[in-house]
mmCIF file of C-alpha atoms in Angstrom:
data_model
loop_
_atom_site.group_PDB
_atom_site.id
_atom_site.type_symbol
_atom_site.label_atom_id
_atom_site.label_comp_id
_atom_site.label_asym_id
_atom_site.label_seq_id
_atom_site.Cartn_x
_atom_site.Cartn_y
_atom_site.Cartn_z
ATOM 1 C CA MET A 1 -79.802 -51.440 69.584
ATOM 2 C CA GLU A 2 -77.207 -50.256 67.116
ATOM 3 C CA THR A 3 -74.133 -52.414 66.968
ATOM 4 C CA THR A 4 -71.185 -52.427 64.610
ATOM 5 C CA PRO A 5 -70.110 -51.966 60.980
ATOM 6 C CA GLN A 6 -70.336 -55.576 59.863
ATOM 7 C CA ALA A 7 -72.995 -57.703 58.198
ATOM 8 C CA LEU A 8 -72.714 -61.081 59.916
ATOM 9 C CA ASN A 9 -73.823 -60.631 63.500
ATOM 10 C CA ILE A 10 -74.762 -62.283 66.747
ATOM 11 C CA ARG A 11 -78.451 -61.368 66.901
ATOM 12 C CA TRP A 12 -79.460 -63.398 63.848
ATOM 13 C CA GLN A 13 -77.371 -66.383 64.858
ATOM 14 C CA ALA A 14 -79.050 -66.364 68.283
ATOM 15 C CA LEU A 15 -82.480 -65.917 66.730
ATOM 16 C CA LEU A 16 -81.898 -68.854 64.397
ATOM 17 C CA CYS A 17 -80.839 -71.071 67.296
ATOM 18 C CA LEU A 18 -83.879 -70.013 69.305
ATOM 19 C CA ALA A 19 -86.311 -70.501 66.453
ATOM 20 C CA ILE A 20 -85.078 -74.006 65.737
ATOM 21 C CA GLY A 21 -85.039 -74.784 69.436
ATOM 22 C CA SER A 22 -88.601 -73.629 69.902
ATOM 23 C CA ILE A 23 -89.739 -76.050 67.211
ATOM 24 C CA GLY A 24 -87.793 -79.061 68.397
ATOM 25 C CA PHE A 25 -87.586 -78.854 72.154
ATOM 26 C CA GLY A 26 -90.364 -76.577 73.275
ATOM 27 C CA VAL A 27 -88.105 -73.854 74.702
ATOM 28 C CA GLU A 28 -91.168 -71.755 73.897
ATOM 29 C CA ARG A 29 -94.172 -72.510 71.757
ATOM 30 C CA ALA A 30 -93.705 -72.835 68.029
ATOM 31 C CA LEU A 31 -96.576 -71.263 66.158
ATOM 32 C CA THR A 32 -98.064 -72.161 62.826
ATOM 33 C CA TRP A 33 -100.454 -69.710 61.253
ATOM 34 C CA GLN A 34 -103.721 -70.798 59.721
ATOM 35 C CA GLU A 35 -105.082 -67.896 57.721
ATOM 36 C CA THR A 36 -108.688 -66.838 58.317
ATOM 37 C CA SER A 37 -110.590 -64.185 56.414
ATOM 38 C CA VAL A 38 -109.113 -61.482 58.648
ATOM 39 C CA LEU A 39 -106.073 -62.580 60.652
ATOM 40 C CA PRO A 40 -103.845 -65.605 61.063
ATOM 41 C CA THR A 41 -104.921 -67.661 64.049
ATOM 42 C CA PRO A 42 -102.010 -69.062 66.086
ATOM 43 C CA THR A 43 -102.066 -72.723 66.986
ATOM 44 C CA SER A 44 -99.266 -74.393 68.921
ATOM 45 C CA ARG A 45 -97.602 -77.619 67.954
ATOM 46 C CA THR A 46 -94.240 -79.307 68.435
ATOM 47 C CA LEU A 47 -92.311 -80.411 65.378
ATOM 48 C CA PRO A 48 -89.396 -82.862 65.274
ATOM 49 C CA LEU A 49 -86.058 -81.566 64.057
ATOM 50 C CA ASP A 50 -84.809 -82.910 60.765
ATOM 51 C CA ALA A 51 -81.218 -83.098 59.558
ATOM 52 C CA GLU A 52 -81.428 -79.679 57.910
ATOM 53 C CA ASP A 53 -82.664 -78.082 61.148
ATOM 54 C CA ARG A 54 -79.778 -79.588 63.084
ATOM 55 C CA GLN A 55 -77.257 -78.423 60.516
ATOM 56 C CA LEU A 56 -78.663 -74.894 60.648
ATOM 57 C CA ALA A 57 -78.294 -74.927 64.420
ATOM 58 C CA LYS A 58 -74.692 -76.116 64.143
ATOM 59 C CA ASN A 59 -73.941 -73.404 61.607
ATOM 60 C CA ALA A 60 -75.446 -70.730 63.844
ATOM 61 C CA TRP A 61 -73.516 -71.966 66.886
ATOM 62 C CA LYS A 62 -70.283 -71.864 64.884
ATOM 63 C CA TYR A 63 -70.548 -68.080 64.905
ATOM 64 C CA PHE A 64 -70.437 -68.049 68.709
ATOM 65 C CA GLU A 65 -67.493 -70.425 68.819
ATOM 66 C CA THR A 66 -65.529 -68.401 66.280
ATOM 67 C CA ASN A 67 -66.214 -64.974 67.773
ATOM 68 C CA ARG A 68 -66.013 -65.714 71.499
ATOM 69 C CA LEU A 69 -63.257 -63.584 73.033
ATOM 70 C CA LYS A 70 -60.974 -64.239 76.010
ATOM 71 C CA SER A 71 -63.154 -61.881 78.057
ATOM 72 C CA GLY A 72 -66.046 -64.333 77.809
ATOM 73 C CA LEU A 73 -68.105 -62.080 75.553
ATOM 74 C CA VAL A 74 -68.946 -62.733 71.911
ATOM 75 C CA SER A 75 -68.421 -60.010 69.322
ATOM 76 C CA SER A 76 -71.643 -58.491 68.034
ATOM 77 C CA ALA A 77 -70.292 -58.756 64.494
ATOM 78 C CA ALA A 78 -67.686 -61.014 62.949
ATOM 79 C CA ASN A 79 -64.104 -59.835 63.398
ATOM 80 C CA PHE A 80 -65.170 -56.657 65.187
ATOM 81 C CA PRO A 81 -64.871 -56.937 69.005
ATOM 82 C CA ALA A 82 -67.771 -54.779 70.114
ATOM 83 C CA THR A 83 -70.975 -55.520 71.969
ATOM 84 C CA THR A 84 -74.120 -53.924 73.350
ATOM 85 C CA MET A 85 -76.391 -55.126 76.124
ATOM 86 C CA TRP A 86 -78.946 -56.190 73.508
ATOM 87 C CA ASP A 87 -76.273 -58.335 71.881
ATOM 88 C CA ALA A 88 -75.079 -59.648 75.245
ATOM 89 C CA ALA A 89 -78.634 -60.912 75.714
ATOM 90 C CA SER A 90 -78.440 -62.541 72.283
ATOM 91 C CA GLN A 91 -75.267 -64.275 73.443
ATOM 92 C CA LEU A 92 -77.088 -65.696 76.470
ATOM 93 C CA ALA A 93 -79.886 -66.816 74.146
ATOM 94 C CA GLY A 94 -77.462 -68.533 71.791
ATOM 95 C CA MET A 95 -75.661 -70.304 74.633
ATOM 96 C CA THR A 96 -78.969 -71.502 76.071
ATOM 97 C CA ALA A 97 -80.103 -72.826 72.691
ATOM 98 C CA ALA A 98 -76.749 -74.561 72.163
ATOM 99 C CA ARG A 99 -77.060 -76.278 75.527
ATOM 100 C CA GLU A 100 -80.604 -77.448 74.692
ATOM 101 C CA PHE A 101 -79.307 -78.896 71.420
ATOM 102 C CA ASP A 102 -76.376 -80.627 73.139
ATOM 103 C CA LEU A 103 -74.051 -78.591 70.953
ATOM 104 C CA LEU A 104 -72.497 -77.339 74.181
ATOM 105 C CA PRO A 105 -71.828 -80.030 76.830
ATOM 106 C CA ALA A 106 -73.075 -79.266 80.337
ATOM 107 C CA ALA A 107 -69.641 -78.780 81.913
ATOM 108 C CA GLU A 108 -68.456 -76.480 79.130
ATOM 109 C CA PHE A 109 -71.741 -74.580 79.200
ATOM 110 C CA ASP A 110 -71.325 -73.954 82.924
ATOM 111 C CA ARG A 111 -67.750 -72.779 82.441
ATOM 112 C CA GLN A 112 -68.619 -70.439 79.597
ATOM 113 C CA MET A 113 -71.750 -69.097 81.272
ATOM 114 C CA ALA A 114 -69.868 -68.363 84.495
ATOM 115 C CA GLN A 115 -67.185 -66.500 82.550
ATOM 116 C CA THR A 116 -69.736 -64.510 80.544
ATOM 117 C CA LEU A 117 -71.758 -63.484 83.599
ATOM 118 C CA ASP A 118 -68.570 -62.501 85.414
ATOM 119 C CA ALA A 119 -67.584 -60.280 82.476
ATOM 120 C CA LEU A 120 -71.002 -58.616 82.428
ATOM 121 C CA ALA A 121 -70.781 -57.972 86.174
ATOM 122 C CA LYS A 122 -67.370 -56.314 85.728
ATOM 123 C CA LEU A 123 -68.412 -53.838 83.036
ATOM 124 C CA PRO A 124 -67.653 -50.221 84.014
ATOM 125 C CA LEU A 125 -71.004 -48.446 84.270
ATOM 126 C CA TYR A 126 -72.012 -45.192 82.639
ATOM 127 C CA LYS A 127 -71.720 -42.590 85.442
ATOM 128 C CA ASN A 128 -71.512 -45.578 87.817
ATOM 129 C CA GLU A 129 -75.239 -46.028 87.205
ATOM 130 C CA LEU A 130 -76.041 -48.372 84.305
ATOM 131 C CA PRO A 131 -74.245 -50.221 81.485
ATOM 132 C CA ASN A 132 -73.019 -48.018 78.656
ATOM 133 C CA LYS A 133 -74.679 -48.347 75.256
ATOM 134 C CA ALA A 134 -71.577 -49.979 73.732
ATOM 135 C CA TYR A 135 -68.427 -51.762 74.902
ATOM 136 C CA ASN A 136 -65.187 -53.099 73.559
ATOM 137 C CA ALA A 137 -65.982 -56.788 74.020
ATOM 138 C CA GLU A 138 -62.299 -57.642 74.398
ATOM 139 C CA THR A 139 -61.207 -55.043 76.979
ATOM 140 C CA LEU A 140 -64.677 -54.444 78.525
ATOM 141 C CA GLN A 141 -64.167 -50.685 78.232
ATOM 142 C CA PRO A 142 -67.156 -48.424 77.414
ATOM 143 C CA VAL A 143 -66.897 -47.023 73.877
ATOM 144 C CA ASN A 144 -68.832 -45.192 71.202
ATOM 145 C CA TYR A 145 -70.378 -47.227 68.375
ATOM 146 C CA GLY A 146 -67.659 -48.530 66.081
ATOM 147 C CA LYS A 147 -64.869 -46.650 67.909
ATOM 148 C CA LEU A 148 -63.168 -49.330 69.951
ATOM 149 C CA ASP A 149 -59.835 -47.669 70.702
ATOM 150 C CA LYS A 150 -61.171 -44.813 72.836
ATOM 151 C CA THR A 151 -62.904 -45.147 76.203
ATOM 152 C CA GLU A 152 -66.123 -43.147 75.988
ATOM 153 C CA GLU A 153 -69.401 -43.106 77.924
ATOM 154 C CA ILE A 154 -72.299 -42.355 75.584
ATOM 155 C CA GLY A 155 -75.399 -43.127 77.660
ATOM 156 C CA PHE A 156 -77.643 -46.109 78.336
ATOM 157 C CA SER A 157 -80.576 -47.822 76.629
ATOM 158 C CA ALA A 158 -83.601 -49.037 78.585
ATOM 159 C CA ILE A 159 -84.600 -51.140 75.579
ATOM 160 C CA ASP A 160 -81.280 -52.981 75.522
ATOM 161 C CA LEU A 161 -81.252 -53.434 79.292
ATOM 162 C CA GLY A 162 -84.803 -54.784 79.250
ATOM 163 C CA ARG A 163 -83.769 -57.541 76.846
ATOM 164 C CA LEU A 164 -80.726 -58.358 78.965
ATOM 165 C CA ALA A 165 -82.836 -58.454 82.139
ATOM 166 C CA LEU A 166 -85.219 -60.906 80.474
ATOM 167 C CA TRP A 167 -82.413 -63.252 79.479
ATOM 168 C CA LEU A 168 -80.719 -63.062 82.863
ATOM 169 C CA ASP A 169 -84.037 -64.165 84.330
ATOM 170 C CA ILE A 170 -84.376 -67.025 81.832
ATOM 171 C CA VAL A 171 -80.852 -68.266 82.565
ATOM 172 C CA ALA A 172 -81.352 -67.975 86.334
ATOM 173 C CA HIS A 173 -84.522 -70.071 86.222
ATOM 174 C CA ARG A 174 -83.385 -72.679 83.705
ATOM 175 C CA TYR A 175 -79.963 -73.093 85.299
ATOM 176 C CA PRO A 176 -80.239 -72.336 89.046
ATOM 177 C CA GLN A 177 -76.492 -72.882 89.494
ATOM 178 C CA HIS A 178 -76.034 -69.529 87.722
ATOM 179 C CA ALA A 179 -78.805 -67.618 89.510
ATOM 180 C CA LYS A 180 -76.461 -65.866 91.951
ATOM 181 C CA ALA A 181 -74.142 -64.760 89.152
ATOM 182 C CA CYS A 182 -77.117 -63.433 87.173
ATOM 183 C CA LYS A 183 -78.094 -61.245 90.129
ATOM 184 C CA GLN A 184 -74.538 -59.949 90.405
ATOM 185 C CA VAL A 185 -74.750 -58.562 86.869
ATOM 186 C CA THR A 186 -77.480 -56.102 87.891
ATOM 187 C CA ALA A 187 -76.499 -55.617 91.538
ATOM 188 C CA LYS A 188 -74.946 -52.163 91.006
ATOM 189 C CA TRP A 189 -77.448 -50.829 88.498
ATOM 190 C CA LYS A 190 -79.279 -47.636 89.459
ATOM 191 C CA LEU A 191 -82.698 -48.833 88.373
ATOM 192 C CA THR A 192 -84.504 -45.567 89.139
ATOM 193 C CA ARG A 193 -82.829 -44.031 86.089
ATOM 194 C CA LEU A 194 -84.730 -46.379 83.772
ATOM 195 C CA THR A 195 -88.244 -45.009 84.338
ATOM 196 C CA ASN A 196 -90.098 -41.743 84.768
ATOM 197 C CA ASN A 197 -93.858 -41.308 85.178
ATOM 198 C CA GLY A 198 -94.497 -44.890 84.099
ATOM 199 C CA SER A 199 -92.404 -44.711 80.921
ATOM 200 C CA LEU A 200 -89.004 -46.140 79.999
ATOM 201 C CA MET A 201 -86.107 -43.694 79.902
ATOM 202 C CA GLY A 202 -82.777 -43.735 78.106
ATOM 203 C CA ALA A 203 -79.828 -41.358 78.057
ATOM 204 C CA HIS A 204 -77.469 -40.128 75.376
ATOM 205 C CA ILE A 205 -74.818 -37.445 75.137
ATOM 206 C CA ARG A 206 -75.389 -34.450 72.878
ATOM 207 C CA ASN A 207 -72.784 -31.682 72.677
ATOM 208 C CA GLY A 208 -71.135 -32.968 75.815
ATOM 209 C CA LYS A 209 -74.320 -32.963 77.891
ATOM 210 C CA GLU A 210 -76.646 -35.780 78.880
ATOM 211 C CA GLU A 211 -80.184 -35.864 77.536
ATOM 212 C CA TRP A 212 -82.582 -38.131 79.437
ATOM 213 C CA ASN A 213 -85.610 -38.960 77.304
ATOM 214 C CA GLN A 214 -88.470 -41.397 76.973
ATOM 215 C CA GLU A 215 -87.283 -44.434 75.010
ATOM 216 C CA GLY A 216 -89.129 -47.016 72.970
ATOM 217 C CA ARG A 217 -92.069 -47.243 70.618
ATOM 218 C CA LEU A 218 -94.858 -49.790 70.282
ATOM 219 C CA GLY A 219 -93.386 -53.280 70.112
ATOM 220 C CA TYR A 220 -89.879 -52.704 71.402
ATOM 221 C CA GLU A 221 -91.233 -50.673 74.321
ATOM 222 C CA GLN A 222 -93.522 -53.388 75.704
ATOM 223 C CA TYR A 223 -90.969 -56.140 75.088
ATOM 224 C CA ALA A 224 -88.303 -54.258 77.068
ATOM 225 C CA ALA A 225 -90.704 -53.206 79.823
ATOM 226 C CA TYR A 226 -91.693 -56.835 80.320
ATOM 227 C CA GLY A 227 -88.022 -57.733 80.737
ATOM 228 C CA LEU A 228 -87.441 -54.959 83.260
ATOM 229 C CA LYS A 229 -90.307 -56.308 85.359
ATOM 230 C CA LYS A 230 -87.914 -59.129 86.210
ATOM 231 C CA LEU A 231 -85.861 -56.523 88.115
ATOM 232 C CA GLY A 232 -88.908 -55.176 89.933
ATOM 233 C CA ILE A 233 -89.374 -52.216 87.595
ATOM 234 C CA VAL A 234 -93.002 -51.568 86.710
ATOM 235 C CA ALA A 235 -93.635 -48.980 83.995
ATOM 236 C CA PRO A 236 -97.413 -48.981 83.355
ATOM 237 C CA ASN A 237 -97.330 -46.740 80.289
ATOM 238 C CA ALA A 238 -94.598 -48.783 78.652
ATOM 239 C CA LEU A 239 -96.285 -52.085 79.448
ATOM 240 C CA ASN A 240 -99.614 -51.022 77.943
ATOM 241 C CA PRO A 241 -99.668 -51.593 74.161
ATOM 242 C CA LYS A 242 -102.904 -49.604 73.876
ATOM 243 C CA ALA A 243 -101.433 -46.445 75.430
ATOM 244 C CA ASN A 244 -100.088 -45.057 72.152
ATOM 245 C CA GLU A 245 -101.489 -47.432 69.546
ATOM 246 C CA ARG A 246 -103.115 -46.753 66.214
ATOM 247 C CA ASN A 247 -103.691 -48.966 63.217
ATOM 248 C CA VAL A 248 -102.213 -48.274 59.791
ATOM 249 C CA ASP A 249 -103.122 -49.974 56.533
ATOM 250 C CA VAL A 250 -100.463 -52.141 54.933
ATOM 251 C CA LEU A 251 -101.733 -54.116 51.934
ATOM 252 C CA GLY A 252 -105.206 -54.280 53.448
ATOM 253 C CA ILE A 253 -104.011 -55.375 56.887
ATOM 254 C CA GLN A 254 -104.442 -53.080 59.887
ATOM 255 C CA ILE A 255 -101.089 -53.346 61.630
ATOM 256 C CA PRO A 256 -100.256 -51.746 65.006
ATOM 257 C CA ALA A 257 -98.143 -48.594 64.961
ATOM 258 C CA ASP A 258 -97.219 -45.907 67.477
ATOM 259 C CA THR A 259 -99.066 -42.584 67.575
ATOM 260 C CA ARG A 260 -96.089 -40.589 68.867
ATOM 261 C CA SER A 261 -94.247 -38.428 66.361
ATOM 262 C CA THR A 262 -91.362 -37.158 68.507
ATOM 263 C CA TYR A 263 -89.239 -40.070 67.267
ATOM 264 C CA HIS A 264 -89.469 -42.630 64.474
ATOM 265 C CA ASN A 265 -92.231 -45.193 65.058
ATOM 266 C CA TYR A 266 -90.459 -48.197 63.527
ATOM 267 C CA VAL A 267 -92.646 -51.240 62.861
ATOM 268 C CA THR A 268 -90.481 -54.331 62.325
ATOM 269 C CA SER A 269 -90.839 -58.037 63.012
ATOM 270 C CA GLU A 270 -88.195 -58.260 65.721
ATOM 271 C CA PRO A 271 -90.020 -57.429 68.980
ATOM 272 C CA TYR A 272 -92.961 -59.630 68.020
ATOM 273 C CA VAL A 273 -90.774 -62.570 67.000
ATOM 274 C CA LEU A 274 -88.660 -62.298 70.154
ATOM 275 C CA ASP A 275 -91.718 -61.964 72.372
ATOM 276 C CA GLY A 276 -93.189 -65.135 70.897
ATOM 277 C CA LEU A 277 -89.980 -67.162 71.108
ATOM 278 C CA GLU A 278 -88.871 -65.990 74.545
ATOM 279 C CA THR A 279 -92.048 -65.360 76.553
ATOM 280 C CA GLY A 280 -94.864 -67.073 74.659
ATOM 281 C CA PHE A 281 -96.447 -63.701 73.788
ATOM 282 C CA LYS A 282 -96.676 -62.280 77.298
ATOM 283 C CA ALA A 283 -95.415 -58.785 76.485
ATOM 284 C CA LEU A 284 -97.519 -58.090 73.387
ATOM 285 C CA PRO A 285 -100.882 -59.336 72.068
ATOM 286 C CA VAL A 286 -100.429 -62.337 69.828
ATOM 287 C CA ASP A 287 -102.779 -60.854 67.231
ATOM 288 C CA TYR A 288 -100.347 -57.955 66.758
ATOM 289 C CA ALA A 289 -97.717 -60.473 65.704
ATOM 290 C CA GLY A 290 -100.273 -62.126 63.447
ATOM 291 C CA ARG A 291 -101.056 -58.901 61.640
ATOM 292 C CA VAL A 292 -97.383 -58.011 61.203
ATOM 293 C CA LEU A 293 -96.777 -61.492 59.783
ATOM 294 C CA LEU A 294 -99.766 -61.393 57.452
ATOM 295 C CA ALA A 295 -98.747 -58.036 55.957
ATOM 296 C CA GLN A 296 -95.373 -59.522 55.056
ATOM 297 C CA ALA A 297 -96.989 -62.660 53.658
ATOM 298 C CA ARG A 298 -99.162 -60.520 51.392
ATOM 299 C CA ARG A 299 -96.141 -58.583 50.150
ATOM 300 C CA ALA A 300 -94.377 -61.854 49.366
ATOM 301 C CA GLN A 301 -97.430 -63.094 47.473
ATOM 302 C CA ALA A 302 -97.776 -59.813 45.571
ATOM 303 C CA THR A 303 -94.121 -59.384 44.621
ATOM 304 C CA GLY A 304 -92.767 -62.914 44.563
ATOM 305 C CA HIS A 305 -89.983 -61.777 46.886
ATOM 306 C CA PHE A 306 -89.298 -63.415 50.239
ATOM 307 C CA THR A 307 -90.285 -60.878 52.901
ATOM 308 C CA ALA A 308 -88.954 -60.838 56.468
ATOM 309 C CA TRP A 309 -88.465 -57.234 57.537
ATOM 310 C CA SER A 310 -86.544 -56.320 60.650
ATOM 311 C CA GLU A 311 -83.320 -54.520 61.622
ATOM 312 C CA ASP A 312 -79.736 -55.439 60.810
ATOM 313 C CA ASN A 313 -76.121 -54.341 60.517
ATOM 314 C CA LEU A 314 -74.515 -53.335 57.223
ATOM 315 C CA ASP A 315 -70.930 -53.632 56.036
ATOM 316 C CA ARG A 316 -70.944 -50.004 54.808
ATOM 317 C CA GLU A 317 -72.379 -46.681 55.921
ATOM 318 C CA PRO A 318 -74.762 -46.064 57.646
ATOM 319 C CA TRP A 319 -73.727 -49.408 59.251
ATOM 320 C CA PHE A 320 -77.159 -50.089 60.758
ATOM 321 C CA VAL A 321 -80.597 -50.048 59.155
ATOM 322 C CA TYR A 322 -84.221 -50.593 60.100
ATOM 323 C CA ASN A 323 -86.220 -52.417 57.425
ATOM 324 C CA ASN A 324 -89.616 -51.004 58.307
ATOM 325 C CA ILE A 325 -92.973 -52.462 57.449
ATOM 326 C CA HIS A 326 -94.185 -48.992 58.399
ATOM 327 C CA VAL A 327 -92.440 -45.876 59.694
ATOM 328 C CA ASP A 328 -93.317 -42.186 59.798
ATOM 329 C CA GLY A 329 -96.391 -42.561 57.596
ATOM 330 C CA LYS A 330 -94.737 -44.744 54.941
ATOM 331 C CA ASN A 331 -94.843 -48.485 54.253
ATOM 332 C CA TRP A 332 -91.885 -50.693 53.292
ATOM 333 C CA LYS A 333 -89.229 -48.087 53.986
ATOM 334 C CA ASN A 334 -85.597 -48.574 54.980
ATOM 335 C CA SER A 335 -84.145 -46.070 57.425
ATOM 336 C CA GLN A 336 -81.235 -45.505 59.761
ATOM 337 C CA SER A 337 -81.642 -44.505 63.397
ATOM 338 C CA SER A 338 -81.583 -40.805 62.518
ATOM 339 C CA GLY A 339 -84.377 -41.215 60.000
#
């Protein structure tokens, strides 16, 4: 899910649009948390938008308007024409939210959506199998992260493709006029490369050779596997949150973490927030999200600092960082993808 060396980026603009939309229009259920003695208990309610909400939505949509390229894709970060399949999904999310808000008129939405889906269908595939991890969003050429001038195939991410598959399914069902184009995006994908023995698989290049490994940890793994189900891919191990789960103590709250130590077991808000907004908590247990939220609420109460930990781009090296509630045996730790 790494993107580009800039701070202002598409994922948070899309998330803001979605969050506001979920409150006002019921795109998915908005949740308020009523704290009990152990965990927050989710209750659903619909809230009217106020003027501040609408202005926030307009501000978020401005990013998409400003950074939409002639190709039909939106840059993952301001003034840096790169994208990933995770960020392409965020673009679809932002466009959908803008349409629901009437920030994007129906005719213009249809034109832009058709152009975007056409661009995604035209992307050169890694080894003619699956979308590359990163692309030049202007030329549509596969590239390495942050290196837009050189065509380079660097592998594929099952996590990113799971998010894109989920949003292609959402668009196809909400706007049937685009259903055929959504199917065209994935028509040439070699789906068998995305799973092995019930687990999600990704590929990357090391020393000129491909390494094909299990991809995803608790949270991101189930969220992506749920999305890939929309393409007919069933990965039982990846779908099961109990398969590799253990609880770790964070400020007295037992939050879910991954038992596997072969790669960093990041615990952030993002997969739980996205699962709630986009599926209504169908990929992950809602109480997992509650515990992750409550741990952050307790930190905010203890420190007086607003706490909302997830992942994000930076405008300096290492360019991308995970803000972890827990990772590799430590709480409240920032890390890059290499550790």
